[in-house]
Coordinates of C-alpha atoms and ligand atoms in Angstrom, one line a residue:
M1 CA 125.4 75.6 18.5
R2 CA 121.6 75.9 19.1
I3 CA 122.2 77.8 22.3
F4 CA 124.4 80.2 20.3
T5 CA 121.7 80.7 17.8
V6 CA 119.1 81.4 20.5
L7 CA 121.5 83.9 22.1
L8 CA 122.1 85.5 18.8
C9 CA 118.3 85.9 18.2
I10 CA 117.8 87.3 21.7
A11 CA 120.7 89.8 21.0
F12 CA 119.1 90.7 17.7
I13 CA 115.6 91.3 19.2
F14 CA 117.2 93.3 22.0
S15 CA 119.1 95.4 19.6
C16 CA 115.9 96.1 17.7
T17 CA 113.8 97.0 20.7
T18 CA 116.4 99.6 22.0
P19 CA 117.2 101.5 18.8
E20 CA 117.6 104.8 20.7
K21 CA 120.9 103.4 22.1
S22 CA 122.6 102.8 18.7
Q23 CA 124.0 105.9 17.1
P24 CA 126.4 106.2 14.2
T25 CA 129.9 107.1 15.1
I26 CA 130.8 110.7 14.6
M27 CA 132.7 111.2 11.3
K28 CA 135.2 113.8 12.4
K29 CA 135.8 116.1 15.3
D30 CA 134.2 119.6 15.0
T31 CA 136.7 121.9 16.6
H32 CA 134.1 124.6 16.9
S33 CA 131.9 122.7 19.4
Y34 CA 132.6 121.7 23.0
S35 CA 129.9 119.0 22.9
N36 CA 130.6 115.3 23.6
V37 CA 128.5 114.0 20.7
D38 CA 130.5 110.8 20.5
Q39 CA 128.7 109.8 23.8
V40 CA 125.4 111.6 24.0
R41 CA 123.2 113.4 21.6
I42 CA 120.2 115.7 21.6
E43 CA 117.2 114.1 19.7
H44 CA 114.6 116.8 20.3
I45 CA 114.5 120.3 21.7
H46 CA 111.3 121.9 23.0
L47 CA 111.6 125.7 23.5
D48 CA 109.2 127.7 25.7
L49 CA 110.3 131.3 25.3
R50 CA 109.0 134.7 25.9
V51 CA 110.2 137.4 23.5
D52 CA 110.8 140.6 25.5
F53 CA 111.5 143.6 23.4
Q54 CA 111.9 145.9 26.4
S55 CA 114.9 144.1 27.8
K56 CA 115.9 142.6 24.4
I57 CA 116.1 139.1 25.8
L58 CA 114.5 135.7 25.2
K59 CA 113.5 134.0 28.5
G60 CA 112.1 130.7 29.4
Y61 CA 113.2 127.1 29.1
A62 CA 114.6 124.5 26.7
D63 CA 113.6 120.8 27.2
L64 CA 116.3 118.6 25.8
T65 CA 115.5 114.9 25.0
I66 CA 118.7 113.1 24.9
N67 CA 120.1 109.7 23.9
N68 CA 123.0 108.8 26.1
F69 CA 124.2 105.9 24.0
G70 CA 127.7 106.2 25.4
N71 CA 126.7 106.3 29.0
A72 CA 128.2 109.7 29.6
D73 CA 128.1 111.0 33.1
S74 CA 127.6 114.6 31.7
I75 CA 126.3 116.2 28.6
I76 CA 128.4 119.1 27.4
L77 CA 126.4 121.9 25.6
D78 CA 127.6 124.9 23.7
T79 CA 126.5 128.2 25.2
Y80 CA 127.4 131.8 24.6
G81 CA 126.4 134.5 27.1
L82 CA 123.3 132.6 28.3
N83 CA 122.2 133.1 31.9
F84 CA 121.0 130.0 33.6
K85 CA 118.4 130.0 36.4
K86 CA 118.1 126.3 37.1
I87 CA 118.4 123.0 35.4
I88 CA 116.1 120.1 36.3
Y89 CA 115.5 116.4 35.5
E90 CA 112.1 115.1 34.6
D91 CA 111.4 114.3 38.2
K92 CA 111.9 118.1 38.9
H93 CA 115.0 117.5 41.0
G94 CA 117.9 119.9 40.3
A95 CA 120.7 118.8 38.1
K96 CA 124.3 119.8 38.9
Y97 CA 125.9 121.8 36.3
T98 CA 129.1 123.8 35.7
L99 CA 129.8 126.5 33.2
G100 CA 133.4 126.4 31.9
E101 CA 135.6 129.2 30.8
F102 CA 134.3 131.7 28.3
D103 CA 136.0 132.2 25.0
E104 CA 135.1 135.1 22.6
V105 CA 134.6 132.8 19.6
H106 CA 133.2 129.6 21.0
G107 CA 131.5 130.8 24.2
A108 CA 131.4 128.5 27.3
P109 CA 130.8 124.8 27.7
L110 CA 127.9 123.9 29.9
A111 CA 128.4 120.5 31.6
I112 CA 125.2 119.0 33.1
K113 CA 125.4 115.9 35.2
L114 CA 123.4 112.9 33.9
K115 CA 121.9 110.0 35.8
P116 CA 122.1 106.6 34.1
D117 CA 118.4 106.9 33.2
T118 CA 118.2 110.6 32.2
K119 CA 116.2 111.1 29.1
K120 CA 115.1 114.7 29.5
I121 CA 116.5 117.8 31.0
R122 CA 114.9 121.2 31.4
I123 CA 117.1 124.3 31.3
H124 CA 115.7 127.5 32.5
Y125 CA 117.7 130.3 30.9
A126 CA 117.7 133.8 29.3
T127 CA 119.7 135.2 26.6
S128 CA 121.9 138.3 27.1
D129 CA 123.2 141.3 25.2
K130 CA 126.0 139.0 24.0
A131 CA 123.5 137.1 21.8
A132 CA 125.1 137.8 18.4
G133 CA 122.6 135.3 16.9
L134 CA 119.7 137.7 17.6
Q135 CA 119.1 141.1 16.1
W136 CA 116.6 143.3 18.0
L137 CA 115.5 146.1 15.7
N138 CA 114.0 149.3 17.0
P139 CA 110.8 150.4 15.1
E140 CA 112.7 153.1 13.2
I141 CA 114.6 150.7 11.1
T142 CA 111.7 148.6 10.1
L143 CA 109.6 149.6 7.0
G144 CA 106.4 150.3 9.1
K145 CA 108.4 152.2 11.7
K146 CA 105.8 151.3 14.4
H147 CA 106.8 148.0 15.7
P148 CA 110.1 146.4 16.8
F149 CA 111.4 143.4 15.0
L150 CA 113.5 140.4 16.0
L151 CA 115.5 138.2 13.7
S152 CA 117.9 135.4 14.3
Q153 CA 121.0 134.2 12.3
S154 CA 122.4 131.0 13.7
Q155 CA 124.9 130.0 11.0
A156 CA 127.7 129.3 11.6
I157 CA 128.1 129.0 15.4
L158 CA 125.6 131.5 16.8
A159 CA 122.7 129.2 17.7
R160 CA 124.5 128.8 21.1
T161 CA 123.9 132.5 21.7
W162 CA 120.2 132.0 22.0
L163 CA 119.7 128.4 23.0
P164 CA 121.9 125.8 24.8
C165 CA 122.6 123.1 22.2
Q166 CA 125.1 120.8 20.6
D167 CA 126.1 123.5 18.2
T168 CA 127.8 121.4 15.5
P169 CA 126.4 120.8 12.0
G170 CA 127.1 117.1 12.3
I171 CA 124.3 116.4 14.7
K172 CA 120.5 116.7 13.8
F173 CA 117.5 116.9 16.1
T174 CA 113.8 117.7 15.7
Y175 CA 112.3 120.6 17.6
S176 CA 109.1 122.2 18.8
A177 CA 108.5 125.5 20.4
K178 CA 106.0 127.8 22.2
I179 CA 106.9 131.4 21.6
T180 CA 105.1 134.3 23.4
V181 CA 105.3 137.7 21.7
P182 CA 103.6 141.1 22.0
K183 CA 100.0 140.7 20.7
E184 CA 100.5 142.9 17.6
L185 CA 103.3 140.8 16.3
M186 CA 103.6 137.4 14.7
A187 CA 106.4 134.8 15.3
V188 CA 107.7 132.4 12.6
M189 CA 110.5 129.8 12.8
S190 CA 112.3 127.3 10.6
A191 CA 109.3 125.0 11.2
E192 CA 105.6 124.6 10.5
N193 CA 104.4 128.2 10.6
P194 CA 101.3 130.2 11.3
T195 CA 99.9 132.3 8.4
E196 CA 97.9 134.7 10.6
K197 CA 98.4 136.5 13.8
N198 CA 96.5 135.3 16.8
A199 CA 94.9 137.4 19.6
E200 CA 97.1 136.0 22.4
G201 CA 100.4 136.4 20.8
V202 CA 101.3 132.8 21.6
Y203 CA 102.6 130.7 18.7
E204 CA 103.3 126.9 18.7
F205 CA 105.7 125.3 16.3
N206 CA 106.7 121.9 15.2
M207 CA 109.7 120.8 13.2
P208 CA 109.2 117.1 12.4
Q209 CA 112.4 116.8 10.2
A210 CA 115.7 116.7 12.0
I211 CA 118.0 119.7 11.5
P212 CA 121.4 120.8 12.7
S213 CA 121.5 123.7 15.2
Y214 CA 122.6 126.3 12.7
L215 CA 119.2 126.0 11.0
M216 CA 117.4 127.0 14.1
A217 CA 115.7 130.3 13.3
I218 CA 113.1 132.7 14.6
A219 CA 111.7 136.1 13.4
V220 CA 109.1 138.2 15.2
G221 CA 107.5 141.3 13.8
D222 CA 104.6 143.0 12.2
I223 CA 104.4 140.5 9.3
E224 CA 101.7 139.1 7.1
Y225 CA 101.6 136.2 4.8
A226 CA 100.7 135.8 1.1
K227 CA 100.4 132.5 -0.7
I228 CA 102.3 132.2 -4.0
G229 CA 102.1 128.6 -5.1
D230 CA 100.6 125.4 -3.7
N231 CA 103.3 124.9 -1.2
S232 CA 105.0 128.3 -1.3
G233 CA 104.4 131.8 -0.1
V234 CA 106.0 134.9 1.4
Y235 CA 106.0 136.7 4.8
A236 CA 106.8 140.4 4.9
E237 CA 105.9 143.6 6.6
P238 CA 102.6 144.8 5.2
G239 CA 104.1 147.6 3.2
M240 CA 106.4 145.2 1.4
L241 CA 104.0 142.3 0.8
D242 CA 102.7 143.1 -2.6
R243 CA 106.1 143.9 -4.0
A244 CA 107.4 140.7 -2.5
V245 CA 104.6 138.6 -4.1
Y246 CA 105.4 140.2 -7.5
E247 CA 109.1 139.7 -7.2
L248 CA 108.9 136.0 -6.1
A249 CA 106.3 134.9 -8.6
D250 CA 108.6 132.4 -10.2
M251 CA 109.1 130.5 -6.9
P252 CA 106.8 127.6 -7.9
A253 CA 108.6 127.2 -11.2
M254 CA 111.9 127.1 -9.3
I255 CA 110.7 124.5 -6.9
K256 CA 109.5 122.4 -9.8
A257 CA 112.8 122.7 -11.7
A258 CA 114.7 121.8 -8.6
E259 CA 112.6 118.7 -8.0
N260 CA 113.0 117.6 -11.6
L261 CA 116.7 117.9 -11.3
Y262 CA 117.5 116.3 -8.0
G263 CA 114.5 114.6 -6.4
P264 CA 111.5 115.6 -4.3
Y265 CA 111.4 118.6 -2.0
L266 CA 111.2 116.8 1.3
W267 CA 110.3 119.7 3.7
G268 CA 106.6 120.2 2.9
Q269 CA 106.3 124.0 2.7
Y270 CA 108.7 126.4 1.1
D271 CA 108.2 130.0 2.2
V272 CA 110.4 133.1 2.2
I273 CA 110.4 135.9 4.7
I274 CA 111.5 139.3 3.5
L275 CA 113.3 140.9 6.4
P276 CA 114.1 144.6 7.2
P277 CA 117.3 145.8 5.4
S278 CA 119.6 145.4 8.4
F279 CA 119.6 141.6 7.8
P280 CA 123.4 141.0 7.4
F281 CA 123.2 138.4 4.6
G282 CA 121.5 138.1 1.3
G283 CA 119.7 135.0 2.3
M284 CA 119.7 132.2 4.8
E285 CA 118.3 128.8 4.0
N286 CA 116.4 128.2 7.2
P287 CA 114.3 125.1 6.5
R288 CA 110.8 125.7 5.3
L289 CA 111.4 129.5 5.6
T290 CA 114.2 131.2 3.8
F291 CA 115.3 134.4 5.4
A292 CA 116.0 137.1 2.8
T293 CA 117.2 140.6 2.5
P294 CA 114.8 143.2 1.0
T295 CA 117.6 144.3 -1.3
I296 CA 116.5 141.5 -3.7
I297 CA 113.2 143.3 -4.2
A298 CA 114.3 145.2 -7.4
G299 CA 110.9 145.5 -8.9
D300 CA 111.9 143.5 -12.0
R301 CA 112.6 140.0 -10.6
S302 CA 116.2 140.4 -11.6
L303 CA 117.8 139.4 -8.3
V304 CA 115.9 136.2 -7.6
A305 CA 118.9 133.9 -8.2
L306 CA 119.3 134.3 -4.5
I307 CA 116.0 132.5 -4.0
A308 CA 117.1 129.7 -6.3
H309 CA 120.2 129.5 -4.1
E310 CA 118.4 129.3 -0.8
L311 CA 115.9 126.8 -2.2
A312 CA 118.7 124.6 -3.5
H313 CA 120.0 124.4 0.0
S314 CA 116.9 122.4 0.8
W315 CA 119.0 119.5 -0.8
S316 CA 122.6 120.6 -0.5
G317 CA 123.0 121.7 3.1
N318 CA 119.7 121.0 4.7
L319 CA 119.3 117.4 3.6
V320 CA 123.0 116.6 3.2
T321 CA 124.9 118.8 5.6
N322 CA 128.5 119.6 6.0
S323 CA 129.8 117.7 9.0
T324 CA 132.1 120.5 10.1
W325 CA 132.8 124.0 9.0
D326 CA 136.0 122.8 7.4
D327 CA 133.6 121.1 4.9
F328 CA 131.6 124.2 4.2
W329 CA 132.1 123.9 0.4
L330 CA 129.9 120.8 0.5
N331 CA 127.1 123.1 1.5
E332 CA 127.8 126.2 -0.6
G333 CA 129.7 124.8 -3.7
F334 CA 126.9 122.2 -4.3
T335 CA 124.3 125.0 -3.8
V336 CA 125.8 127.5 -6.2
Y337 CA 126.0 124.7 -8.8
F338 CA 122.4 123.6 -8.1
E339 CA 121.3 127.3 -8.1
S340 CA 122.8 127.8 -11.5
R341 CA 121.0 124.7 -12.9
I342 CA 117.7 126.0 -11.5
M343 CA 118.3 129.3 -13.1
E344 CA 119.1 127.7 -16.4
E345 CA 115.8 125.7 -16.3
V346 CA 113.7 128.7 -15.5
Y347 CA 115.4 131.5 -17.3
G348 CA 117.5 129.8 -20.0
A349 CA 121.2 129.1 -20.6
D350 CA 122.2 132.6 -21.7
Y351 CA 121.0 134.0 -18.5
S352 CA 122.6 131.5 -16.2
T353 CA 125.9 131.7 -18.1
M354 CA 126.1 135.4 -17.4
L355 CA 125.7 134.6 -13.7
T356 CA 128.4 131.9 -13.9
L357 CA 130.9 134.2 -15.6
L358 CA 130.3 136.9 -13.0
G359 CA 131.0 134.2 -10.4
Q360 CA 134.2 133.3 -12.2
Q361 CA 135.4 136.9 -12.0
D362 CA 134.7 137.0 -8.3
L363 CA 136.5 133.8 -7.8
E364 CA 139.6 135.0 -9.6
K365 CA 139.8 138.1 -7.5
T366 CA 139.2 136.1 -4.3
V367 CA 142.0 133.6 -5.1
E368 CA 144.4 136.5 -5.7
K369 CA 143.5 138.1 -2.4
I370 CA 143.7 134.9 -0.5
H371 CA 147.1 134.1 -1.9
A372 CA 148.4 137.6 -1.0
G373 CA 147.1 137.2 2.6
K374 CA 148.0 135.4 5.8
H375 CA 146.2 132.1 4.9
P376 CA 146.9 131.1 1.3
E377 CA 145.8 127.5 2.3
D378 CA 142.3 129.0 2.4
S379 CA 142.1 128.5 -1.3
K380 CA 141.8 124.8 -0.9
L381 CA 138.2 123.5 -0.9
I382 CA 138.8 121.6 2.3
L383 CA 139.6 124.1 5.1
D384 CA 141.4 124.0 8.4
L385 CA 139.6 126.5 10.6
D386 CA 140.8 125.1 13.9
G387 CA 141.3 128.0 16.3
R388 CA 139.7 130.5 13.9
N389 CA 136.2 131.8 13.5
P390 CA 134.3 129.6 11.0
D391 CA 133.1 132.8 9.3
D392 CA 136.7 133.0 7.9
G393 CA 135.8 130.1 5.6
M394 CA 132.9 132.1 4.1
T395 CA 134.7 133.1 0.9
D396 CA 134.1 132.5 -2.8
I397 CA 136.4 129.4 -2.5
A398 CA 133.6 127.4 -0.9
Y399 CA 130.9 129.0 -3.2
E400 CA 132.6 129.5 -6.6
K401 CA 135.6 127.1 -6.6
G402 CA 133.1 124.5 -5.2
R403 CA 130.7 125.3 -8.0
F404 CA 133.3 125.1 -10.8
F405 CA 134.6 121.8 -9.4
L406 CA 131.2 120.3 -9.8
K407 CA 131.0 121.8 -13.3
A408 CA 134.3 120.2 -14.1
C409 CA 132.8 116.9 -13.0
E410 CA 129.8 117.5 -15.2
N411 CA 132.1 118.3 -18.1
A412 CA 134.1 115.1 -17.6
V413 CA 131.2 112.6 -17.5
G414 CA 128.4 114.5 -19.3
R415 CA 125.3 116.0 -17.8
E416 CA 123.1 112.8 -17.8
T417 CA 125.6 110.8 -15.8
W418 CA 126.4 113.6 -13.5
D419 CA 122.8 114.4 -12.7
A420 CA 122.0 110.8 -12.0
F421 CA 125.1 110.7 -9.6
L422 CA 124.0 113.9 -7.8
K423 CA 120.4 112.7 -7.5
Q424 CA 121.6 109.5 -5.9
Y425 CA 124.0 111.3 -3.6
F426 CA 121.2 113.4 -2.2
K427 CA 118.9 110.4 -1.9
E428 CA 121.4 108.2 -0.1
H429 CA 122.5 110.9 2.3
A430 CA 119.3 112.7 3.0
F431 CA 118.9 113.9 6.6
G432 CA 122.6 112.9 7.2
S433 CA 125.9 114.7 7.2
M434 CA 129.0 114.5 5.0
T435 CA 132.7 115.1 5.4
T436 CA 134.9 116.0 2.5
E437 CA 136.7 112.7 3.1
N438 CA 133.5 110.8 2.8
F439 CA 132.5 112.7 -0.3
V440 CA 135.8 111.8 -1.9
E441 CA 135.2 108.1 -1.0
Y442 CA 131.7 108.3 -2.5
I443 CA 132.6 109.9 -5.8
N444 CA 135.5 107.5 -6.2
E445 CA 133.2 104.6 -5.6
H446 CA 130.1 105.7 -7.6
L447 CA 131.5 107.9 -10.4
I448 CA 135.1 107.4 -11.0
K449 CA 135.1 103.7 -10.3
G450 CA 138.8 103.2 -10.9
D451 CA 138.7 104.7 -14.4
Q452 CA 142.2 106.2 -14.5
E453 CA 141.4 108.4 -17.5
L454 CA 138.3 109.8 -15.9
A455 CA 140.2 110.5 -12.7
E456 CA 142.8 112.5 -14.6
K457 CA 140.0 114.5 -16.3
I458 CA 138.3 115.3 -13.0
M459 CA 141.5 116.1 -11.0
L460 CA 139.8 115.6 -7.7
D461 CA 142.8 116.0 -5.5
D462 CA 143.8 119.2 -7.1
W463 CA 140.4 120.8 -6.6
I464 CA 140.0 119.6 -3.0
Y465 CA 143.5 119.5 -1.5
K466 CA 145.5 122.0 -3.4
Q467 CA 145.5 125.8 -3.5
G468 CA 144.3 127.8 -6.4
L469 CA 142.5 126.8 -9.6
P470 CA 143.3 123.5 -11.4
S471 CA 144.2 123.3 -15.1
N472 CA 140.8 121.7 -16.0
F473 CA 139.0 124.9 -14.8
P474 CA 135.9 125.1 -17.0
K475 CA 135.9 127.7 -19.7
I476 CA 132.9 129.9 -19.6
Q477 CA 131.9 131.9 -22.7
S478 CA 129.0 134.2 -22.7
N479 CA 127.8 135.8 -26.0
E480 CA 125.8 138.3 -24.0
L481 CA 128.7 139.5 -21.9
D482 CA 131.0 139.5 -24.9
K483 CA 128.8 142.1 -26.4
V484 CA 129.1 144.1 -23.2
K485 CA 132.9 143.8 -23.5
E486 CA 132.7 145.5 -26.9
H487 CA 130.5 148.3 -25.4
I488 CA 133.2 148.8 -22.8
A489 CA 135.9 149.1 -25.5
D490 CA 133.7 151.6 -27.4
F491 CA 133.2 153.7 -24.3
T492 CA 136.8 153.7 -23.2
S493 CA 137.9 154.6 -26.7
G494 CA 136.0 157.8 -26.4
K495 CA 132.6 157.2 -27.7
G496 CA 130.0 158.6 -25.4
A497 CA 127.7 156.6 -23.1
Q498 CA 124.8 157.4 -25.4
S499 CA 126.3 155.4 -28.3
I500 CA 126.0 152.2 -26.3
D501 CA 123.0 150.2 -27.2
T502 CA 121.7 149.0 -23.8
A503 CA 118.2 148.2 -24.9
N504 CA 118.5 144.5 -24.1
Y505 CA 120.6 144.9 -20.9
T506 CA 119.6 143.0 -17.8
T507 CA 120.9 143.6 -14.4
H508 CA 123.7 141.2 -15.1
H509 CA 124.8 143.0 -18.2
W510 CA 125.0 146.1 -16.1
L511 CA 127.0 144.4 -13.4
Y512 CA 129.5 143.1 -15.9
F513 CA 129.7 146.5 -17.6
L514 CA 130.4 148.3 -14.3
R515 CA 132.8 145.7 -13.0
N516 CA 134.9 145.6 -16.2
L517 CA 135.3 149.3 -16.8
P518 CA 138.8 150.5 -16.3
E519 CA 139.5 151.3 -12.6
E520 CA 140.2 154.9 -13.3
L521 CA 137.6 157.0 -15.2
S522 CA 137.7 160.8 -15.7
P523 CA 135.2 163.0 -14.0
A524 CA 133.6 163.7 -17.4
Q525 CA 133.3 159.9 -18.1
M526 CA 131.7 159.3 -14.7
Q527 CA 129.3 162.2 -15.2
D528 CA 128.5 160.9 -18.7
L529 CA 127.6 157.4 -17.4
D530 CA 125.5 158.7 -14.6
N531 CA 123.6 161.2 -16.8
T532 CA 123.0 158.6 -19.5
F533 CA 122.1 155.6 -17.3
G534 CA 121.0 157.1 -14.0
F535 CA 123.2 154.9 -11.8
T536 CA 123.1 157.1 -8.7
N537 CA 119.4 156.8 -8.5
T538 CA 118.8 153.2 -9.5
G539 CA 116.7 151.1 -7.2
N540 CA 118.7 148.0 -8.0
S541 CA 120.9 147.3 -5.0
E542 CA 123.5 145.2 -6.8
I543 CA 124.0 147.9 -9.5
L544 CA 124.1 150.6 -6.8
C545 CA 126.8 148.8 -4.9
E546 CA 129.0 148.5 -8.1
W547 CA 128.3 152.1 -8.9
F548 CA 129.2 153.4 -5.4
K549 CA 132.5 151.4 -5.6
K550 CA 133.3 153.1 -8.9
S551 CA 132.3 156.4 -7.4
V552 CA 134.7 156.1 -4.5
D553 CA 137.5 154.9 -6.8
N554 CA 137.0 158.0 -8.8
D555 CA 136.0 160.4 -6.1
Y556 CA 132.7 161.0 -8.0
Q557 CA 131.0 163.3 -5.4
P558 CA 127.5 163.5 -6.9
A559 CA 126.9 159.9 -5.9
F560 CA 128.1 160.3 -2.3
A561 CA 124.8 161.5 -0.7
N562 CA 123.0 158.4 -2.0
M563 CA 125.9 156.2 -1.1
E564 CA 125.7 157.6 2.5
A565 CA 122.0 156.8 2.7
F566 CA 122.6 153.3 1.3
L567 CA 125.3 152.6 3.9
I568 CA 123.0 153.7 6.7
N569 CA 119.9 152.0 5.5
V570 CA 121.3 148.7 4.3
G571 CA 123.0 146.2 6.6
R572 CA 123.9 143.5 4.1
R573 CA 127.6 142.8 4.7
K574 CA 128.3 141.9 1.0
F575 CA 127.5 145.5 0.1
L576 CA 128.9 147.2 3.0
S577 CA 132.4 145.6 3.2
P578 CA 133.6 146.5 -0.3
I579 CA 132.3 150.1 -0.2
Y580 CA 133.8 150.7 3.2
T581 CA 137.1 149.0 2.1
K582 CA 137.4 151.4 -0.8
L583 CA 136.6 154.4 1.3
A584 CA 139.2 153.4 3.8
R585 CA 142.0 153.7 1.2
T586 CA 142.3 157.5 1.5
P587 CA 142.5 159.6 4.6
S588 CA 139.5 161.7 3.6
G589 CA 137.6 158.6 2.6
L590 CA 138.4 156.9 5.9
E591 CA 137.2 160.0 7.8
L592 CA 133.9 159.9 5.9
A593 CA 133.5 156.2 6.4
R594 CA 134.0 156.4 10.1
N595 CA 131.4 159.2 10.2
I596 CA 128.9 157.2 8.3
F597 CA 129.7 154.1 10.4
D598 CA 129.0 156.1 13.6
Q599 CA 125.6 156.9 12.4
A600 CA 124.8 153.5 11.0
K601 CA 126.4 151.0 13.4
D602 CA 123.5 150.7 15.8
G603 CA 121.3 149.5 13.0
Y604 CA 123.8 147.0 11.8
H605 CA 123.7 143.4 12.8
S606 CA 126.8 142.4 14.9
V607 CA 128.0 140.3 12.0
S608 CA 128.2 143.3 9.8
R609 CA 129.2 145.7 12.5
N610 CA 132.3 143.6 13.4
S611 CA 133.4 143.3 9.8
I612 CA 133.2 147.0 9.2
Q613 CA 134.8 147.7 12.5
E614 CA 137.8 145.7 11.4
I615 CA 138.0 147.5 8.1
L616 CA 137.8 151.0 9.7
Y617 CA 139.8 150.4 12.9
P618 CA 142.2 147.6 12.0
E619 CA 144.5 148.5 14.9
T620 CA 141.9 147.4 17.4
E621 CA 141.5 144.0 15.6
G622 CA 141.5 141.2 18.2
Ligands
LIG701 N1 124.1 129.9 4.2 C1 124.5 131.1 3.5 C2 124.7 132.2 4.4 C3 125.8 132.0 5.5 C4 126.9 131.3 5.3 C5 125.6 132.7 6.7 C6 127.8 131.2 6.3 C7 126.5 132.5 7.7 C8 127.6 131.7 7.6 C9 123.5 131.5 2.5 O1 123.0 130.4 1.8 C10 124.2 132.2 1.4 O2 125.1 131.7 0.8 N2 123.8 133.5 1.2 C11 124.4 134.4 0.2 C12 123.6 134.5 -1.0 C13 123.9 133.6 -2.1 C14 123.0 133.9 -3.3 C15 125.3 133.4 -2.5 C16 124.5 135.8 0.8 O3 123.9 136.0 1.9 O4 125.1 136.7 0.2
LIG702 ZN1 124.4 129.4 0.5

């Protein structure tokens, strides 16, 4: 018995002194990654890369520190179009490696032989023109027009196009980097960042908190920094900086509101970079440094919900991360809910309710579209994207159905209980990852607790595992938008646009107004609206987009020149797709759309380019 105790103690001490060997078991297989993370995991990546704007490649090496807890004889990495020069162990000896078959969506697995004691490998590599995760902008499409710009977009599975890694959201690692850029430019990453250029053009980065690969990010350009709050600020091209500072003035208040709701901001700094307009998304929650489209700079702070959204990801997504892309709603649904709570805190309930109602309308349309399409099962919160591009899951289901599910939970238990639950959820799972199945288990255990009545109120299974919208879908009523509804009725009954009292309209009143007008309007009505409200010339990108959709629907030619300029200048897919889709409905519209696309496509990010290509040339769809 005593010997047994001694052995047990030795075993215990041993297990404590070799913590790097013990790793939690992986929760579920990520079908979008080749990596063998059930045996070996990356713990740290150090990048040493030169940014070459001439050849449009990143070149250098990646040092991978690994934990081979499963004694694998090889580590399998995700790669896409990378060219390898050599791979060496710490002792500088060459490592054997093989690159598997290439697949258009997933890229190619890189298998590197490991020795029993291998802790570090150095991979010398360069990116190629297949790097969809990188966008190289010629000077002409930047604001300053003098210097080139580089930006990355790694979500969902594009990190592998610019660094070899275990490209799955279920695995987290820390990173550091040395990035060499042309001397006139500054580099920033999803890490501790410089705030000034240096004479050498060499920037060193450290990211002490572990992150998944899809949050790896880099931007290089003629950018400057301005501080906004104690731990927040903004990067932008010099000509944009002042406007950006004005627009984002409420950022400190948002951070405070977020912390009050769901616990401390754990990433130190929160900055935003305003990118050139070809950035294909609205925003991307790269840790410490949100990437954002300049189309949110409206001049009146009316589109900053996007910042609340990306900030909220610092909890939902970046702290507690979807394990696989099938669980994407855990990132986005939680974030839209959280965003809306931040907006309510900072701008009041009337305002956030308008946003919620607009979201509900989007969701209803999306559900209809999905149910009419090839994959009606995509209207479940939990997805099955095996064999498909994970971007297929990027719909309003994850965002809006996810958000309304959380709202239904809030309604069922009351705000206080729900907030305490969420706060605890973030705290317990911080820096970890989450599957839908684990979430279901967690909510059953910590919120529902076997209360049958409550379970029936929440309808968990209907929301998560069934298509469409459950019967406890929260009812949203907005007094503000009810007024707009009356205005629409007045207008369509023949009263002129001038009779509408729009004195208190915000961007969101306008959006609701435009979206809920009848689809068909007469030329006189379109003209009346435009003359009275100046839609064709507004500087608000969201309103412009709605107006251009209406203009295409009603062949309102006076808007077309500005629409064309918008489609060429802006690369944000959310704006491009619906306008091109509408244009493609008629032969003459399609011809115009193809012409515009020909002029614009070199400036689009491949993410946007591919989507528009599919809309305009569906027959060539792969
Ligand atoms: N993480 C997303 C963007 C994303 C998702 C990129 C999936 C690639 C794959 C980001 O947080 C986001 O949701 N952005 C939205 C804005 C938001 C306010 C809804 C966007 O870009 O439109
Ligand atoms: Zn998001």
